[in-house]
Coordinates of C-alpha atoms in Angstrom, one line a residue:
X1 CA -90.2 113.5 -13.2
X2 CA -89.2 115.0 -16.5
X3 CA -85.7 113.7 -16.1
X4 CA -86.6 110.8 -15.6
X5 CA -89.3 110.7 -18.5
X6 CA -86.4 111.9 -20.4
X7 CA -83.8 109.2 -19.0
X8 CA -86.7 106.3 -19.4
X9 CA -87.3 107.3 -23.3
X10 CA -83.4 107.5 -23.8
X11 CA -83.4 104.0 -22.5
X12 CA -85.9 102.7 -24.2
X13 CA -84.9 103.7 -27.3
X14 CA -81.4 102.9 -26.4
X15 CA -82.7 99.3 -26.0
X16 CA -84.8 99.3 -28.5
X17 CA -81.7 100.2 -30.8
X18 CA -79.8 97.3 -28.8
X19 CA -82.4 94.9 -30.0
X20 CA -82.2 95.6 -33.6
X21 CA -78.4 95.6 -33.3
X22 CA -77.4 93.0 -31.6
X23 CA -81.0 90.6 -31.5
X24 CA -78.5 87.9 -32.8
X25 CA -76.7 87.8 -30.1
X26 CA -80.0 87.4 -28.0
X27 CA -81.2 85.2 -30.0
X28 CA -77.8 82.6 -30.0
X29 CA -78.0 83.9 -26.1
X30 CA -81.1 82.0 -26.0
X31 CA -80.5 78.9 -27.6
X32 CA -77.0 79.0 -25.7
X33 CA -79.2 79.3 -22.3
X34 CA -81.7 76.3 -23.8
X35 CA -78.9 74.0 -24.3
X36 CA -76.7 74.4 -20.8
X37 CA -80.3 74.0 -19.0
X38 CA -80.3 70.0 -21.1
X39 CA -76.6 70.2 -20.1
X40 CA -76.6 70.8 -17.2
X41 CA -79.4 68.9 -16.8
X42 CA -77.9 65.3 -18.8
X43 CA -74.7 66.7 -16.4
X44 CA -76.3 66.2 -13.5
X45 CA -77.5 62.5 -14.5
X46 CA -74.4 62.0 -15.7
X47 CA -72.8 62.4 -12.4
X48 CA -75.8 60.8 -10.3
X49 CA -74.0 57.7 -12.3
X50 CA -70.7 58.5 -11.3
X51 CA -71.2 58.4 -8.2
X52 CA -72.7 55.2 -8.2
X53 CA -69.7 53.7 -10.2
X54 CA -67.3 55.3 -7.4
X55 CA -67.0 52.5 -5.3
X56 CA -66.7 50.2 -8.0
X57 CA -63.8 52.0 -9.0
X58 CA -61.9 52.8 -6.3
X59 CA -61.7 48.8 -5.5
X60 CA -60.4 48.7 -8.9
X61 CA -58.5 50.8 -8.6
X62 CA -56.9 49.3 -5.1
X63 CA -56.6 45.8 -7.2
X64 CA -54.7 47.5 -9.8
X65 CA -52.3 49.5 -6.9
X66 CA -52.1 45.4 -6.0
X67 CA -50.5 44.2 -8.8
X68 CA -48.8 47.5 -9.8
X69 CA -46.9 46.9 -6.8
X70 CA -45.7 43.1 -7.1
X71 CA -44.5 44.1 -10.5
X72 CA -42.6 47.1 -9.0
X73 CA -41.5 45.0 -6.6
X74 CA -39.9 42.8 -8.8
X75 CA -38.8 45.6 -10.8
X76 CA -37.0 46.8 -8.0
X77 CA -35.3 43.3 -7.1
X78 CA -34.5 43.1 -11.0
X79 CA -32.6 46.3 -10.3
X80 CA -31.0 45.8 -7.5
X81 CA -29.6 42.1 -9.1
X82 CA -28.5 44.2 -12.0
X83 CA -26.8 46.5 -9.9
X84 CA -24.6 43.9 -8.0
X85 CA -24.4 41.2 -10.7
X86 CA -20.6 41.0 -10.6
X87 CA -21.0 40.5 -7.2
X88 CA -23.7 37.8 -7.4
X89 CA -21.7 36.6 -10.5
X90 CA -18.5 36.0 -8.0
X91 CA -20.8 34.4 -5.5
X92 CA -22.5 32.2 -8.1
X93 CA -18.5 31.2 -9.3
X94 CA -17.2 29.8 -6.1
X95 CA -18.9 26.4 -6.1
X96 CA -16.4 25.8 -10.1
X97 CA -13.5 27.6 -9.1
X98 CA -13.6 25.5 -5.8
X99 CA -13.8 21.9 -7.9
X100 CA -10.9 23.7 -10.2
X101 CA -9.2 24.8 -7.8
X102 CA -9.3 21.0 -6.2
X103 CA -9.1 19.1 -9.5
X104 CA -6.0 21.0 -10.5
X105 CA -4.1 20.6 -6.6
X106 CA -4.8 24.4 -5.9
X107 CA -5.8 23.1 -2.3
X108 CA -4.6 26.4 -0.2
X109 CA -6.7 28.5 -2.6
X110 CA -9.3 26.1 -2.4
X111 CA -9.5 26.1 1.3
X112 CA -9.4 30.1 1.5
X113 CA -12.7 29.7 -0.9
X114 CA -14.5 27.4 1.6
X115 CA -13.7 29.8 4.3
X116 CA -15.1 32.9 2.2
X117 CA -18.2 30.4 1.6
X118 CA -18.7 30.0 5.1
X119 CA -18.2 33.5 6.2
X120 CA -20.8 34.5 3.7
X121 CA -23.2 32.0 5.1
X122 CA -22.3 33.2 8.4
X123 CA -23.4 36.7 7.8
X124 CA -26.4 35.9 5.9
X125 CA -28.3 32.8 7.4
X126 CA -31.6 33.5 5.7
X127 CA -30.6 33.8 2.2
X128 CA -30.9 30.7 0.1
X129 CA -28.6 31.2 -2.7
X130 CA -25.4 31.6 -0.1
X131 CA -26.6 28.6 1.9
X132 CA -26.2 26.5 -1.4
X133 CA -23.4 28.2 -2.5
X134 CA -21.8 27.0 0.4
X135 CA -23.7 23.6 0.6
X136 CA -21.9 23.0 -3.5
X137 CA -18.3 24.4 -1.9
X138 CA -18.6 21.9 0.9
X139 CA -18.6 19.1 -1.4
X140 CA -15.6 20.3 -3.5
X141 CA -13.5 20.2 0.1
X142 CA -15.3 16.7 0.9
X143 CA -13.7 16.0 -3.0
X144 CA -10.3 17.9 -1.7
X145 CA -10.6 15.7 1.6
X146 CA -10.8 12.8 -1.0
X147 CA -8.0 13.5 -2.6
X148 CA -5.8 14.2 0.2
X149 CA -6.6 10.7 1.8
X150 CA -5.8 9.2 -1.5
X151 CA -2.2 10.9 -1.8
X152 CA -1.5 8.8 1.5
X153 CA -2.0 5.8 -0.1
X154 CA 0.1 6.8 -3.2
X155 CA 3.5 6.0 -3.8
X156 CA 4.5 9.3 -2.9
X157 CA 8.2 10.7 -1.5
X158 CA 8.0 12.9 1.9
X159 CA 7.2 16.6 0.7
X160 CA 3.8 15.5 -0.9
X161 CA 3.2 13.1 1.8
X162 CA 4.1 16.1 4.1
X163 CA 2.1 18.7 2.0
X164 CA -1.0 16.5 2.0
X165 CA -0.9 16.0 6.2
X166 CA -0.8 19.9 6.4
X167 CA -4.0 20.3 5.1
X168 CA -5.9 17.6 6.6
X169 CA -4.6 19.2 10.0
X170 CA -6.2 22.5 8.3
X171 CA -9.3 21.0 7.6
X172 CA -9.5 19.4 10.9
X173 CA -11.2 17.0 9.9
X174 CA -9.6 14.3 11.8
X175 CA -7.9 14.3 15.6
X176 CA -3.9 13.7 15.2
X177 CA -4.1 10.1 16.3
X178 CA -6.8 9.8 14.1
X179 CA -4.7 11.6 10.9
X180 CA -1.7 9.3 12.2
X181 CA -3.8 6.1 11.7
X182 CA -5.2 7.2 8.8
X183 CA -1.4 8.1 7.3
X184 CA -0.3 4.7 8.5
X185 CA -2.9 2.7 6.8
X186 CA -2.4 4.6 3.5
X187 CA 1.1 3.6 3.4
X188 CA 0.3 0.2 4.6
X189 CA -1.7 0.1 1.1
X190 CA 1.2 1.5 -0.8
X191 CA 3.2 -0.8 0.7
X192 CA 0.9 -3.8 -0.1
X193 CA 1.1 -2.5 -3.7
X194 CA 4.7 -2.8 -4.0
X195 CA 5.2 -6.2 -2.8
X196 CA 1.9 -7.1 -5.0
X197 CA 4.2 -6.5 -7.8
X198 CA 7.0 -8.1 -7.1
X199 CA 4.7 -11.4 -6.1
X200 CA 3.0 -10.7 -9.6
X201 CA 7.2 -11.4 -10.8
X202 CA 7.0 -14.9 -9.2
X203 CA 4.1 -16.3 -10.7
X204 CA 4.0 -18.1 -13.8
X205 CA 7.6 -19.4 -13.5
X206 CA 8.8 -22.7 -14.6
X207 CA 8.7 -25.6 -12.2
X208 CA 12.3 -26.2 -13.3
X209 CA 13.6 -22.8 -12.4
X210 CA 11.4 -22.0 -8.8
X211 CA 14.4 -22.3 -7.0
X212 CA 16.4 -19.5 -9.0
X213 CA 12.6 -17.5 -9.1
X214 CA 12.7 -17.9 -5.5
X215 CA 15.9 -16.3 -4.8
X216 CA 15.2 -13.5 -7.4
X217 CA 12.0 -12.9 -5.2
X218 CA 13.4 -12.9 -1.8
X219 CA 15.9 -10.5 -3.2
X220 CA 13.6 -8.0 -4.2
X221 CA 11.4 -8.6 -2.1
X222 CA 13.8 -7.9 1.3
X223 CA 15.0 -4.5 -0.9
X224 CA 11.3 -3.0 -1.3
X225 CA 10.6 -3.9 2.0
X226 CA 13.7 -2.2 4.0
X227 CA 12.8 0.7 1.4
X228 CA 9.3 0.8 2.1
X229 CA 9.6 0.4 6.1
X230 CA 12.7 3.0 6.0
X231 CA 9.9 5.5 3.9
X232 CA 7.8 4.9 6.1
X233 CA 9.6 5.3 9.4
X234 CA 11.3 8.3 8.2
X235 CA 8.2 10.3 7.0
X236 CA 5.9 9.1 10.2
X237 CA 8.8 11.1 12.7
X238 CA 9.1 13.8 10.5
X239 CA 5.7 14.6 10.1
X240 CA 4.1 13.3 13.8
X241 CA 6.5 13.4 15.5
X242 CA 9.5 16.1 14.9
X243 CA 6.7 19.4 14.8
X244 CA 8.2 22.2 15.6
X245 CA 8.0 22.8 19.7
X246 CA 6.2 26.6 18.9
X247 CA 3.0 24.3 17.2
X248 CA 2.8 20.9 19.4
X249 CA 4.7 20.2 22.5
X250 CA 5.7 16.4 22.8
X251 CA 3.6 16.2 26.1
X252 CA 0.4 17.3 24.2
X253 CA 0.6 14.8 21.2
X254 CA -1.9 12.4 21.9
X255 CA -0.6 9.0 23.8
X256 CA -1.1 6.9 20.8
X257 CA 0.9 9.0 18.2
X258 CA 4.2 7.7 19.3
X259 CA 3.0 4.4 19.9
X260 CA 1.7 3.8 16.5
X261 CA 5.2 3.9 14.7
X262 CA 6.1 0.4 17.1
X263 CA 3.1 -1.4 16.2
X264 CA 3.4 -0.6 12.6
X265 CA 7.0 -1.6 11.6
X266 CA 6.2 -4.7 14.4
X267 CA 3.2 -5.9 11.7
X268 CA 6.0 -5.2 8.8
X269 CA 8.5 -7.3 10.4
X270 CA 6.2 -9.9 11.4
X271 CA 5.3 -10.3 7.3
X272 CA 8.9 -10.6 6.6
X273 CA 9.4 -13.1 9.2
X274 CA 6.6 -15.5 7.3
X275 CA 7.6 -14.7 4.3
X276 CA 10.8 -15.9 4.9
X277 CA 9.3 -19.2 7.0
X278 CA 7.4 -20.1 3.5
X279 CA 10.2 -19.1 0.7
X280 CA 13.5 -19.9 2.5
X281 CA 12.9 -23.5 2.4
X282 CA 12.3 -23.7 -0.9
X283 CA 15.7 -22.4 -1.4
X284 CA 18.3 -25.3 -1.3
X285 CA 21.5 -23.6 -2.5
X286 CA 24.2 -21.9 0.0
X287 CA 25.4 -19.1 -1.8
X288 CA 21.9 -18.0 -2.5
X289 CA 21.1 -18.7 1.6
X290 CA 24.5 -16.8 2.7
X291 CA 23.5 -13.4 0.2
X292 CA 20.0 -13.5 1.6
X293 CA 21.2 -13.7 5.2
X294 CA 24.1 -11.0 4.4
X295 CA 21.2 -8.9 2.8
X296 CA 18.8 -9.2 5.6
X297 CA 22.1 -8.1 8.5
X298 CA 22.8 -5.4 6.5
X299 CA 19.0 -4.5 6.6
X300 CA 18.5 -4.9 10.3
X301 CA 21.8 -3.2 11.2
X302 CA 20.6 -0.1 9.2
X303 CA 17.2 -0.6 11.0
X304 CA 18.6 -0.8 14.6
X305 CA 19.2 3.6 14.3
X306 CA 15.6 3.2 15.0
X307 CA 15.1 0.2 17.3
X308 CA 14.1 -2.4 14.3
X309 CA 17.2 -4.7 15.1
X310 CA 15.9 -7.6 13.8
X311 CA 19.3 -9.5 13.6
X312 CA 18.5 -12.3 16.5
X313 CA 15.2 -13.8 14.5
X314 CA 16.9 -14.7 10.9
X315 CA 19.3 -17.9 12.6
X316 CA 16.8 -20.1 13.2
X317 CA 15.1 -19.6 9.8
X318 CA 18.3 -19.7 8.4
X319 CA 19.5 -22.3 10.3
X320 CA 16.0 -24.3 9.3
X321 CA 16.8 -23.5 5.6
X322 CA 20.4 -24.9 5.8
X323 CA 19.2 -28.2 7.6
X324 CA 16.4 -28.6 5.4
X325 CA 18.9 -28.4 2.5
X326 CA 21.6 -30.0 3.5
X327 CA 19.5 -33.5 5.2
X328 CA 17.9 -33.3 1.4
X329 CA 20.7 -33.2 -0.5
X330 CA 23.3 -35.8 1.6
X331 CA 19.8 -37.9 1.0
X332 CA 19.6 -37.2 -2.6
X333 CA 23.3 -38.4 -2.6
X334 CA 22.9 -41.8 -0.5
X335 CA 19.9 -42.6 -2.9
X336 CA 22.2 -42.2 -5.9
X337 CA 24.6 -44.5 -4.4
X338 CA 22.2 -47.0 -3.8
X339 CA 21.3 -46.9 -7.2
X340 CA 24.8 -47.5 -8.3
X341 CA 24.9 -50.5 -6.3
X342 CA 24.4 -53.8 -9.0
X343 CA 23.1 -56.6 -7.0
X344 CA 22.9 -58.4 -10.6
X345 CA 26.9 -58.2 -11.7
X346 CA 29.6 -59.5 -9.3
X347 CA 31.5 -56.6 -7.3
X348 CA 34.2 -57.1 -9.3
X349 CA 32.1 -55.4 -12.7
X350 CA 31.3 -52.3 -10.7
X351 CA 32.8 -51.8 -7.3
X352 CA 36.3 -51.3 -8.2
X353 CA 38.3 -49.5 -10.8
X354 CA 39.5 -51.8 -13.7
X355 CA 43.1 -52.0 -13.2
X356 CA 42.6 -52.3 -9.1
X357 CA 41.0 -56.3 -9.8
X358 CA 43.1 -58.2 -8.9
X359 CA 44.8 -56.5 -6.6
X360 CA 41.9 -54.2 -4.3
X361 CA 43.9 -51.4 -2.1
X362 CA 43.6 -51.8 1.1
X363 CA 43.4 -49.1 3.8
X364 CA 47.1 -47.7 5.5
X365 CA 47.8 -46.5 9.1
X366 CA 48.7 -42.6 6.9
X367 CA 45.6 -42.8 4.8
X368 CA 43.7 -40.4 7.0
X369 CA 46.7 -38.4 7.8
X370 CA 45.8 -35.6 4.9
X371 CA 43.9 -32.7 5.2
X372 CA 40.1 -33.2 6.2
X373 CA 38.9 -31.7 3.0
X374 CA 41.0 -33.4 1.0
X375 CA 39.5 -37.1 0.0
X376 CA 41.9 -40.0 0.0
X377 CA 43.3 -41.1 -3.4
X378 CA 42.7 -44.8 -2.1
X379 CA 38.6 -44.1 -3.1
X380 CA 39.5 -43.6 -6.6
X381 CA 39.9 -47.3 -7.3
X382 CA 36.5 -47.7 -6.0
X383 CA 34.2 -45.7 -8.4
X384 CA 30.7 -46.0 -6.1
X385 CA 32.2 -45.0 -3.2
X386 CA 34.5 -42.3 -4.8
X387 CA 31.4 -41.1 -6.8
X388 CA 29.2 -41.1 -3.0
X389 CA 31.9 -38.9 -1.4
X390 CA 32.2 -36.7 -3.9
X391 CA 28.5 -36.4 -3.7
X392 CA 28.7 -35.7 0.2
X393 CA 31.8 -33.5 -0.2
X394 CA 29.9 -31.3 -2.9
X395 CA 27.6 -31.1 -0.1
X396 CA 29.7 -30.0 2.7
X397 CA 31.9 -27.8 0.7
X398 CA 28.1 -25.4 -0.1
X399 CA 27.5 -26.0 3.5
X400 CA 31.1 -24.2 4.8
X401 CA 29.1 -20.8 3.4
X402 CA 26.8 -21.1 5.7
X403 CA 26.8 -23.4 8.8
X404 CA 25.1 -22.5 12.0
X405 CA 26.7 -23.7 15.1
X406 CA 23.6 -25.3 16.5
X407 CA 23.0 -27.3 13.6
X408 CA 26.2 -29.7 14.2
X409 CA 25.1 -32.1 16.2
X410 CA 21.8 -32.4 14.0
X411 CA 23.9 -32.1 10.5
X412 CA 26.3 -34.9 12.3
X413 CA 23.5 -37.3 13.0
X414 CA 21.5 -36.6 9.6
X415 CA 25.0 -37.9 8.2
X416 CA 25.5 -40.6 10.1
X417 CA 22.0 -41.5 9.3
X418 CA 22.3 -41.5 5.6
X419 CA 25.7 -43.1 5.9
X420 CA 24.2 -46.3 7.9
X421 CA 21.8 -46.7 5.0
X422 CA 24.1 -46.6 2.4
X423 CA 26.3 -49.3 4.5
X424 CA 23.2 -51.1 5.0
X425 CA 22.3 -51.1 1.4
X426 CA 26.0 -52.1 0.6
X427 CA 25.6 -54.7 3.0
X428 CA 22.0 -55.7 1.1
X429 CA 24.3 -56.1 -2.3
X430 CA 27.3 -57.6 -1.2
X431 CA 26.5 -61.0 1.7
X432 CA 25.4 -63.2 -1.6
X433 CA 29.2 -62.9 -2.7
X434 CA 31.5 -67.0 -3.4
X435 CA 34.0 -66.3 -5.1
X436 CA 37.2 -66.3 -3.7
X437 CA 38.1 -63.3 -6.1
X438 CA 35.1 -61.5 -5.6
X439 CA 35.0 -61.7 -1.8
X440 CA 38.1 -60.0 -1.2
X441 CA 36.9 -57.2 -3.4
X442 CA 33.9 -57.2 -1.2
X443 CA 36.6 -57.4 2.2
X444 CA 38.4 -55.1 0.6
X445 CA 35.3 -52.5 0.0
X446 CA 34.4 -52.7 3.6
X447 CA 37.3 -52.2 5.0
X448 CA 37.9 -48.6 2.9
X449 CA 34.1 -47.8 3.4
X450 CA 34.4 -48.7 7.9
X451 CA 38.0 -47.6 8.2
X452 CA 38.6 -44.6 5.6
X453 CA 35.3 -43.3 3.7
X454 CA 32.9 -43.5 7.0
X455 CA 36.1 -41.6 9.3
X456 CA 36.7 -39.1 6.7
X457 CA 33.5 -38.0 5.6
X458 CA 32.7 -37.4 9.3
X459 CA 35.8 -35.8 9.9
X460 CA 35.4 -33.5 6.6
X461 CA 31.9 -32.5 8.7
X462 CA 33.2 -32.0 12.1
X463 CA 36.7 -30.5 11.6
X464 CA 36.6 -28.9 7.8
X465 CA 33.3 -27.3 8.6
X466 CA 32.9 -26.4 11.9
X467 CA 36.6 -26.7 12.8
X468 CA 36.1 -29.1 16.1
X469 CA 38.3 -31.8 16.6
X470 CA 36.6 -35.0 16.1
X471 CA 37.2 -35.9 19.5
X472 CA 35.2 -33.1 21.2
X473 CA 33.0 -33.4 18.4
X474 CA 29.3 -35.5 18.2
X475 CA 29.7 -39.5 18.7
X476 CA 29.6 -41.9 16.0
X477 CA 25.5 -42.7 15.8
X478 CA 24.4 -46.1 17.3
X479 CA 22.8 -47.0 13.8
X480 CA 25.9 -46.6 12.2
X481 CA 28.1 -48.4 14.3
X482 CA 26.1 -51.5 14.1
X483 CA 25.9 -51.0 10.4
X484 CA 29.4 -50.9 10.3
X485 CA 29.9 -54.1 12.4
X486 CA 27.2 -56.2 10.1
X487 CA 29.4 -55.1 7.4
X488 CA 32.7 -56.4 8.9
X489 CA 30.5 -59.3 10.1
X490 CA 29.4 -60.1 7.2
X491 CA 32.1 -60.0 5.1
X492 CA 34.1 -62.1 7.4
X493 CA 31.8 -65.1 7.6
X494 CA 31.8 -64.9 3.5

């Protein structure tokens, strides 16, 4: 007990000393211990709230995870288009170097782009951006497939033409009969185009001068054709036909490929031939007949390499031409004759050479014993008839260039038909005649025109042109014969 009287007064003053030291600290305890209670206590309503704003937050919270995302997620696309942008940049490029590479005839780079294109849209169906991509480098090949049909129907030389095939068989765009046709029908325009210009040559040409502008037009005309149609042949069978055995075989080119070339140059010739039915007669000289003809033989011999002998179809248009021209101009010659003829002036002003009056020659058993294109020098003294063969004779001689054996018998009746009317007209001029004088000019004038200018002529025909002797040649015509006997007739009974 005493210790612990002593220990309890020890203490107590111990704490008694502790309050008057430290009673501050106590005191600021205190307050300390008043103001956490009212914290703890606003604390506690403090979190009573916050716990009631909890579920308002966290749904904010998920809406703002929401869009925090979509932004990261574009973000991350942003990224990842920075990261390949050269690549996206080539991509986006194809479409423009495509059209430049096909604007500027780059076509085997152009092609290797369309593949790329297509390879990418292979491998990624789903994206958008390829599938136009490729959708925009499509139409620069549709553009390219433009292009290369358009070069068939230029006026192009074999390696373009050649060049131009190659890639449409790349393409495959067409089957090869179908390319064939296609090749065909460009060339038939470029074809058309040529001979377009040389009809533009013909038009507006004088009326005077159509039969030299004809000539000029047949000439040019037969030279682009055989060029054209020798183009055209050659390329066709170098580029459908002559492929090398290791690409096509002959037995697998399709059946109209070779049968194409035929019915082409067949259509080209068939042109010719019409255009030669409409131009040739119009053409009424000879010499311009006989170049055309040596022209066109030289053509179709250089043609028959390749089975386009056309040789046996240009007689009868030539022979047409010739008959046409030469029934026109011994016409053209009896009407001038008739002309000279003056019913209103007695024979002996006009038929008969001044000094040959009063004394008219008269025909001799020798006077047909020359030459048959040599005229007798008994016509001289009579000017109209001298000036009528010489007419007929001009005609003849253009005819010797070019004289078809079938047209004899037709060219020997045409002349015997002209010659009956001009003995008729003479006749016509001549059975009014008194006078003693003036009807033995008019005697005498028969007798040269039935015995020596009717003969000759005929002769000058038969044996100068053709070279058959008049004998086995065609018979005197029925209308000239009796026109020949009204003459005598008539002239007798005067």
């Amino acid at each position: 007990p005493a210790n612990l009287s002593s220990t309890s007064s020890q203490l107590t003053n111990a704490l008694t000393n502790l309050c008057t030291s430290s009673y501050p600290t106590f005191l600021s305890l205190h307050a300390t211990t008043n103001r956490l209670s009212s914290t703890l206590s606003s604390f506690s309503g403090i979190l009573d709230g916050l716990l009631e704003d909890i579920p308002t937050l966290e749904s904010s919270t998920r809406s703002l995870s929401a869009e925090i995302n979509g932004v990261q997620l574009e973000r991350r696309r942003a990224a990842l288009v920075l990261e390949h942008s050269a690549k996206l940049q080539d991509l986006l490029e194809l479409p423009l170097l495509a059209d430049s590479c096909v604007r500027n005839g780059y076509y085997q780079e152009a092609l290797d782009l369309a593949a790329h294109a297509a390879a990418l849209a292979a491998r990624f169906p789903d994206v958008l951006v390829i599938q136009d991509v490729r959708a925009e480098v499509d139409g620069a090949v549709r553009t390219l497939l433009s292009q290369l049909l358009g070069i068939l129907r230029m006026p192009c030389k074999l390696p373009v033409l050649f060049k131009a095939v190659s890639f449409l068989r790349r393409m495959q765009v067409l089957p090869d009969d179908e390319l064939a046709l296609a090749f065909l029908t460009g060339r038939l325009e470029a074809f058309d185009l040529a001979l377009n210009a040389v009809e533009l040559e013909k038009k507006g040409v004088e009326p005077d001068r159509e039969r030299e502008a004809c000539v000029r037009y047949m000439k040019k005309y037969i030279d682009v054709w055989r060029e054209g149609v020798h183009d055209v042949v050659t390329q066709y069978t170098t580029i459908f036909l002559d492929r090398p055995s290791n690409s096509v075989h002959s037995s697998e080119l399709p059946t109209a490929v070779p049968n194409l070339l035929p019915t082409y140059t067949s259509h080209l010739l068939s042109r010719l031939i019409g255009v030669l039915k409409e131009t040739l007669p119009r053409i009424a000289d000879p010499t311009a007949l006989t170049s055309l003809l040596t022209q066109l033989t030289y053509c179709a011999t250089s043609f028959a390499r390749v089975g386009l002998d056309f040789r046996l179809l240009l007689p009868p248009l030539f022979a047409d031409a010739v008959r046409r021209g030469v029934t026109t101009e011994l016409s053209n010659a009896t009407t001038a004759f008739v002309k000279s003829l003056d019913a209103k002036r007695a024979p002996s002003a006009w038929l008969v050479a001044a000094g040959s009056v009063g004394s008219p020659p008269l025909p001799k058993e020798d006077t047909l014993a020359g030459p048959p294109h040599t005229p007798p020098a008994l016509l001289a003294s009579y000017p109209p008839l001298a000036n009528y063969l010489n007419a007929l004779l001009t005609t003849l001689n253009s005819l010797r260039l070019l004289a078809p054996v079938s047209l004899l018998l037709e060219l020997s009746q045409a002349l015997d038909t002209v010659l009956a009317e001009a003995v008729e007209e003479f006749t016509k001029r001549v059975q009014g005649t008194k006078e003693d004088k003036e009807i033995v000019l008019v005697k005498a004038a028969a007798r040269v025109i039935t015995e020596v200018m009717v003969p000759f002529i005929r002769r000058a025909l038969i044996q100068g042109v053709y070279g058959v002797a008049v004998g086995d040649g065609p018979a005197v015509g029925e209308r000239l014969e009796a026109t020949a006997k009204a003459l005598t007739d008539t002239v007798a009974s005067s």
